[in-house]
Every structure is written in structure tokens, then in C-alpha cells.
GROMACS .gro file of C-alpha atoms in nm:
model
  228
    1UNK     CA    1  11.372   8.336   8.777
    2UNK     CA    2  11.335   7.942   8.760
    3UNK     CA    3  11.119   8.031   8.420
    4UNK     CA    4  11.417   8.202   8.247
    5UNK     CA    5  11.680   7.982   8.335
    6UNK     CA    6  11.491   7.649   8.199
    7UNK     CA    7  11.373   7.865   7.918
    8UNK     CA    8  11.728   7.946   7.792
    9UNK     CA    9  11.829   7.640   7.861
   10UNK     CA   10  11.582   7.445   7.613
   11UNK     CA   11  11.680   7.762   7.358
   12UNK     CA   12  12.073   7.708   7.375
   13UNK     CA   13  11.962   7.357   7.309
   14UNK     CA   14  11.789   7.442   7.024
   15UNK     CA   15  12.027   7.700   6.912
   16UNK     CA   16  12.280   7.409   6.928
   17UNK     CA   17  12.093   7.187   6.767
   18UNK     CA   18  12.029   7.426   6.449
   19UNK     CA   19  12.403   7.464   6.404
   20UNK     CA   20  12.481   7.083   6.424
   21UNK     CA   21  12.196   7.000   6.163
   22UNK     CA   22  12.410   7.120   5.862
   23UNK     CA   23  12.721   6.801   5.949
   24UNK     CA   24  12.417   6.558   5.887
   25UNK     CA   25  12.270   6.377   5.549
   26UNK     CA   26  11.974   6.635   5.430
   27UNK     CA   27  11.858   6.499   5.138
   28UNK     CA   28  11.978   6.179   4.920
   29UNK     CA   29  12.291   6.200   5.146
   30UNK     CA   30  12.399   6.474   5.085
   31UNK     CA   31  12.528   6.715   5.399
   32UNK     CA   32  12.315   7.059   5.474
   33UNK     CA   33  12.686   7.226   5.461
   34UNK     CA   34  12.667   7.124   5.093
   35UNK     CA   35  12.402   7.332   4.991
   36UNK     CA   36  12.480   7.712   4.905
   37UNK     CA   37  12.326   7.982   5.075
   38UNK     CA   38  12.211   8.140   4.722
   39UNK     CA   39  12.037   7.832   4.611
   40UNK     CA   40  11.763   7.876   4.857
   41UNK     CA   41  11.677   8.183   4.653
   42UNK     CA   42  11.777   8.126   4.281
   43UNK     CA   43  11.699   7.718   4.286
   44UNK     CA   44  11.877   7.407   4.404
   45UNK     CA   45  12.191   7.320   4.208
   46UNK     CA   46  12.459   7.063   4.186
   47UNK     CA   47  12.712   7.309   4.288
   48UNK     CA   48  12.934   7.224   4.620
   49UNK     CA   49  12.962   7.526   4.904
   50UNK     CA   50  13.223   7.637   5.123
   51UNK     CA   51  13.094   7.603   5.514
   52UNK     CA   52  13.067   7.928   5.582
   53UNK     CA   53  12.897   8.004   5.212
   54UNK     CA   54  12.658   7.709   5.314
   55UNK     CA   55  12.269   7.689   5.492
   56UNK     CA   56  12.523   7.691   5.789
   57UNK     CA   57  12.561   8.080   5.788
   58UNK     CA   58  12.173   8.156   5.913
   59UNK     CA   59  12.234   7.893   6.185
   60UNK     CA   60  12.488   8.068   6.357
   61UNK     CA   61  12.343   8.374   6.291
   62UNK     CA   62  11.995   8.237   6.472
   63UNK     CA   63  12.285   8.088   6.734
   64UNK     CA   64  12.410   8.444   6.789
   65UNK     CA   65  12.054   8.593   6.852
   66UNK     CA   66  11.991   8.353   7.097
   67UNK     CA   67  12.288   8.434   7.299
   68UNK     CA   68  12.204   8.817   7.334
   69UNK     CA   69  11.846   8.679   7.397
   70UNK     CA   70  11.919   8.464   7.644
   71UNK     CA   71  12.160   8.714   7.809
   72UNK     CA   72  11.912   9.022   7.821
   73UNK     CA   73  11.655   8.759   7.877
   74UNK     CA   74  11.411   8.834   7.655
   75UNK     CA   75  11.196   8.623   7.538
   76UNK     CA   76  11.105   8.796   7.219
   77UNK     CA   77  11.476   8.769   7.111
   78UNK     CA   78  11.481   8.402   7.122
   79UNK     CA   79  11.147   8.408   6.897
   80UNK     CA   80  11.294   8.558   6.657
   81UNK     CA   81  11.616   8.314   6.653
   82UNK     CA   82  11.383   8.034   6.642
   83UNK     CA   83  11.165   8.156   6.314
   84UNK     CA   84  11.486   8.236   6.133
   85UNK     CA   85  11.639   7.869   6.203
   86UNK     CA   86  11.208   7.735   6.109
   87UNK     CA   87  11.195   7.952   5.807
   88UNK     CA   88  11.531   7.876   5.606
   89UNK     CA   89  11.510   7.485   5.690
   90UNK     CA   90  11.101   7.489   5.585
   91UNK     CA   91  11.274   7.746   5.244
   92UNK     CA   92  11.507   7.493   5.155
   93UNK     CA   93  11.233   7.245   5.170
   94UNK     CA   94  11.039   7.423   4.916
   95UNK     CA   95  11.303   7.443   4.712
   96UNK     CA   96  11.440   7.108   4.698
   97UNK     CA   97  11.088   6.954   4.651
   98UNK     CA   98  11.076   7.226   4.373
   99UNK     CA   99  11.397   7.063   4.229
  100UNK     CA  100  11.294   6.673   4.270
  101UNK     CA  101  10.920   6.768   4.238
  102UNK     CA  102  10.824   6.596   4.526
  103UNK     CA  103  10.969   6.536   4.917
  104UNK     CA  104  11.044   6.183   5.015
  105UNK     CA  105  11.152   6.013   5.328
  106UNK     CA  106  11.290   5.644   5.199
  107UNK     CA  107  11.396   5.366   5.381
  108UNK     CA  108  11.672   5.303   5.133
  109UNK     CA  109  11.847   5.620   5.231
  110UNK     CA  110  11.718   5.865   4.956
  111UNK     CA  111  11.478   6.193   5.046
  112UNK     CA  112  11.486   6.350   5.340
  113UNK     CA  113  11.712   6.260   5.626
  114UNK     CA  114  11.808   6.368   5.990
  115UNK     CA  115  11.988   6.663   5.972
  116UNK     CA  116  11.676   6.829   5.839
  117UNK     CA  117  11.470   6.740   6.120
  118UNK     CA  118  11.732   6.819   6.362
  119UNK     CA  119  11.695   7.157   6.199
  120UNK     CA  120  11.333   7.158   6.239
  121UNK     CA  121  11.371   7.027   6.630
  122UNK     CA  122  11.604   7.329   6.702
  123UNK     CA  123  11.357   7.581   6.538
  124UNK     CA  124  11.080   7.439   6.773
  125UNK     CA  125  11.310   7.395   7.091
  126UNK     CA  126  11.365   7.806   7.038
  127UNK     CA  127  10.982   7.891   6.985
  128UNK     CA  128  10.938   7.654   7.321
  129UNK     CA  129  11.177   7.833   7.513
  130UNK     CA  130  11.086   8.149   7.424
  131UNK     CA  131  10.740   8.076   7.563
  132UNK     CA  132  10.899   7.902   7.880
  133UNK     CA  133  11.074   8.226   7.966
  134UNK     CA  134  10.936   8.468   8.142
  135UNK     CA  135  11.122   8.791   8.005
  136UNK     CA  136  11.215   9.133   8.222
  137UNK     CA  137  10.883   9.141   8.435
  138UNK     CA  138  11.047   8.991   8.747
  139UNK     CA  139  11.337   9.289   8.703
  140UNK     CA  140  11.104   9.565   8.684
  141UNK     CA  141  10.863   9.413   9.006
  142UNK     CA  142  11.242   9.480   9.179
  143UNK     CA  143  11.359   9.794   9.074
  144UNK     CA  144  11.332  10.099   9.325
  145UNK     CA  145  11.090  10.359   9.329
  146UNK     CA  146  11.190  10.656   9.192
  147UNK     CA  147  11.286  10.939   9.412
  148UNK     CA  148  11.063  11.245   9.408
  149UNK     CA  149  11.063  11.537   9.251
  150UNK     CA  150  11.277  11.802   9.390
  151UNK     CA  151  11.012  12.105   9.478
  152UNK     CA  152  10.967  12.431   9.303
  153UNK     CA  153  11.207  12.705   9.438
  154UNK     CA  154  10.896  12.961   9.487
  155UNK     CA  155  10.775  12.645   9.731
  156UNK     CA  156  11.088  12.505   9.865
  157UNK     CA  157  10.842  12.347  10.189
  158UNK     CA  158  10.570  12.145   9.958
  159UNK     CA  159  10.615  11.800  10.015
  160UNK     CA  160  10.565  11.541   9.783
  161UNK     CA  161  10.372  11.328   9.653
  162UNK     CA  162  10.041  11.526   9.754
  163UNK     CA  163  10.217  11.874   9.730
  164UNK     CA  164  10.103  11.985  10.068
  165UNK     CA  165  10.289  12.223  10.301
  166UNK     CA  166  10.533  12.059  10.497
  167UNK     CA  167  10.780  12.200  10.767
  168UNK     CA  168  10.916  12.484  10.684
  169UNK     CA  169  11.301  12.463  10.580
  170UNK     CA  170  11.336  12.811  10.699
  171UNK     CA  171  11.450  12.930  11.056
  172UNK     CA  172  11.428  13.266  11.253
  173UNK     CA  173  11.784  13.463  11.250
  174UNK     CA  174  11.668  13.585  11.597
  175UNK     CA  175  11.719  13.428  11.892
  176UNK     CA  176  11.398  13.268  12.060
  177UNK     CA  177  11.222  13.446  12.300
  178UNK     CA  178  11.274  13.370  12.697
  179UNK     CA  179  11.021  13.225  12.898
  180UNK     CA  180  11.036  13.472  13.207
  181UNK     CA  181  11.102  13.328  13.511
  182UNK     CA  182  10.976  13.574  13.781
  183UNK     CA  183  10.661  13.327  13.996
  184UNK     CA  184  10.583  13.580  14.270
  185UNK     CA  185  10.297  13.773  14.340
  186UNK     CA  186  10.210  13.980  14.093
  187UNK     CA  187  10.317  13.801  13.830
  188UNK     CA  188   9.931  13.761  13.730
  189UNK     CA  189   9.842  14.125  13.641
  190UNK     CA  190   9.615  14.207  13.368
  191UNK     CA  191   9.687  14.107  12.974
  192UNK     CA  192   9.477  14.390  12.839
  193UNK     CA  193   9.587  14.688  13.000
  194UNK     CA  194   9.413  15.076  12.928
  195UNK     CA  195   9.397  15.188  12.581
  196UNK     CA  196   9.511  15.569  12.568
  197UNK     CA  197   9.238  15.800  12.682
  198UNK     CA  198   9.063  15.552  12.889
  199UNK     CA  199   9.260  15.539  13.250
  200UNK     CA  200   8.975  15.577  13.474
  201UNK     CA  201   8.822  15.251  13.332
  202UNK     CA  202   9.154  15.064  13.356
  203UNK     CA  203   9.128  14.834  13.622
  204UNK     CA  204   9.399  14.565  13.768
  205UNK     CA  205   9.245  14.299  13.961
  206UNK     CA  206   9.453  14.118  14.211
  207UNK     CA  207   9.498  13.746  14.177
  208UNK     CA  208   9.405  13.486  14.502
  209UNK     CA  209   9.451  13.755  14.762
  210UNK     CA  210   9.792  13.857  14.661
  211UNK     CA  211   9.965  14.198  14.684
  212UNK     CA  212  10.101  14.389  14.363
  213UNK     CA  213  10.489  14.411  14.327
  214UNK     CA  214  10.618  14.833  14.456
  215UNK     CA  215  10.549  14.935  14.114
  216UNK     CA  216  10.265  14.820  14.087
  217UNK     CA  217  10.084  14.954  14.370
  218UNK     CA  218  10.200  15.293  14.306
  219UNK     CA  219  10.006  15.284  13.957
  220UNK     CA  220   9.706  15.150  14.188
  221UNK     CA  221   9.730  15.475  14.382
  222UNK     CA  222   9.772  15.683  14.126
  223UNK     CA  223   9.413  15.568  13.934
  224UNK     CA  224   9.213  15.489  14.297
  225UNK     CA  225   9.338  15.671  14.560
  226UNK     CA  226   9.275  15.521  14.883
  227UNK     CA  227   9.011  15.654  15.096
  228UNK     CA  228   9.104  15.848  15.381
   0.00000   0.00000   0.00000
């Protein structure tokens, strides 16, 4: 966070530098404004330019990219705004020393003045803060996880991420069974009872001593009747 903020500061200060340059001397005294847009490309003339006609006009375009960098913080944006504003000042350059065959910096006031390295400085100031910044990383460390995947409808219970069976989203329309609450004697009888054709092998032990239930000890009788 601290990274992007002194990063787009040092850009806007380039950015405002770059559009300032063209008010100052560039050459011989003559302003940057001065100097048509269309000259960097066909040669240097003697012709005057409107402001907006002038070296001005890919200054505040660079000025405008650096904005939108600096809001969607990217870094990469702000490069770009920087080697626009380095590559038309280090253009006119070439052509200029094309025109005077050479590039002079005189004490006297002729060759190259301040404006042009004011240019320069706010072409470096925007590479600089470009590489100050730190970009989007921080905002993508922050962002939320993305939910999961809703499940397949032939496995509504698989839960994610490891797709394993989880509790069942499904319930019984019946009612639940009862425990019973009888706790008297008998209530231990026999789980297995007689399969069909085998009575005289059933058997129905008695639990601790205790009696069978009525019911009960009539089906005793019936299988092992008591001695006499």
C-alpha cells in the first residue's frame, strides 16, 4: 500500500513535470510549445504552432495515462506514460541536432535549455515510479476465496473440495421408530426366535432368575411341558 501511494506520487510528479516542460526555452530560446507536432516527423522548421498543435499534445496524452495508471494502480500503465514523454523529447532531439547538425548546451543562452531536461526529468520520474509501485498483488492476496462448486444433482450429498460423501440432505417421510419402554421381566427374551419347522429346538432362556410375562409362559408349556 505505502509502495503505490509514493509510487504515484513521484509519477504525477513526473507527469506534471512533462506537461510544464513545453512553457520553457528548448532550444536557442525558443519555447517547446513552439515546435509543431509534425516536425518531429517531417524535419524541424521555422514554422510557429498552435499549443495544442505543439510537442505539448503527447504530454498530456502521457499525463492522461498516468492518471488511469495511477488510479487502477498499475504499474505497467505508468511505464508506458513515462516512455512516451522519454521517446518524443529524445525524437525531437534527433531532429533538431539533425537541423543544426550538432546539440549544444551554451552558456550564452543558445542550444539546449531547461525545458528539455525538465522533459527528460518527467520521463525518468514516471519510469521511477512505475518501479516504486507495487501494482494489484496486494488486492489479489485480499480477495475472498471463491465459493465452491455447487454438487452434481445425481450426488446432491458430495461435499467439496475432496468430493467425499457428506450428510445426507435427505430425511425419512416416516416417523422414527419408538424406543419401547416396557423394563420388566421378560423383557430379555430371545432375539433369534425358531425358524419354521424347527420348534422343538427353539429354546427361550430366562434372564437372572426372572419369570416370563402370561404369554410367555404359555408358549413355554406348549414346547416343554412340565413334568408331572
Amino acid at each position: 500500500m505505502i509502495r503505490n501511494v509514493l509510487g504515484s506520487v513521484v509519477a504525477l510528479v513526473g507527469a506534471a513535470a512533462a506537461v510544464q516542460s513545453p512553457f520553457h526555452s528548448w532550444y536557442d530560446d525558443r519555447l517547446g510549445r513552439d515546435y509543431r507536432i509534425q516536425d518531429l516527423f517531417d524535419g524541424i522548421t521555422g514554422v510557429s504552432s498552435s499549443v495544442m498543435g505543439s510537442v505539448l499534445l503527447p504530454f498530456l496524452f502521457a499525463a492522461l495515462v498516468t492518471i488511469v495508471g495511477v488510479v487502477l494502480r498499475s504499474r505497467w500503465v505508468v511505464a508506458v506514460a513515462g516512455l512516451v514523454v522519454l521517446g518524443f523529447t529524445v525524437l525531437w532531439m534527433v531532429r533538431v541536432g539533425q537541423a543544426a547538425g550538432s546539440l549544444t548546451v551554451g552558456g550564452d543562452g543558445s542550444g539546449l535549455h531547461w525545458g528539455v531536461a525538465q522533459a527528460l526529468a518527467g520521463g525518468v520520474l514516471l519510469l521511477l515510479g512505475a518501479l516504486v509501485m507495487s501494482g494489484r498483488r496486494g488486492v489479489r492476496r485480499g480477495r475472498a476465496a471463491e465459493p465452491y462448486p455447487v454438487p452434481p444433482d445425481d450426488r446432491p450429498d458430495t461435499w467439496p473440495p475432496t468430493q467425499e460423501p457428506g450428510p445426507s440432505a435427505y430425511t425419512s417421510p416416516g416417523p422414527e421408530p419408538e424406543a419401547d419402554p416396557y423394563t420388566g421381566p421378560g423383557r430379555h427374551r430371545a432375539e433369534n426366535l425358531a425358524a419354521p419347522g424347527d420348534e422343538d429346538t427353539a429354546e427361550f432362556p430366562v434372564q437372572d432368575g426372572t419369570y416370563p410375562v402370561q404369554g410367555e409362559q404359555q408358549e413355554l408349556d406348549r414346547y416343554h411341558p412340565p413334568h408331572p
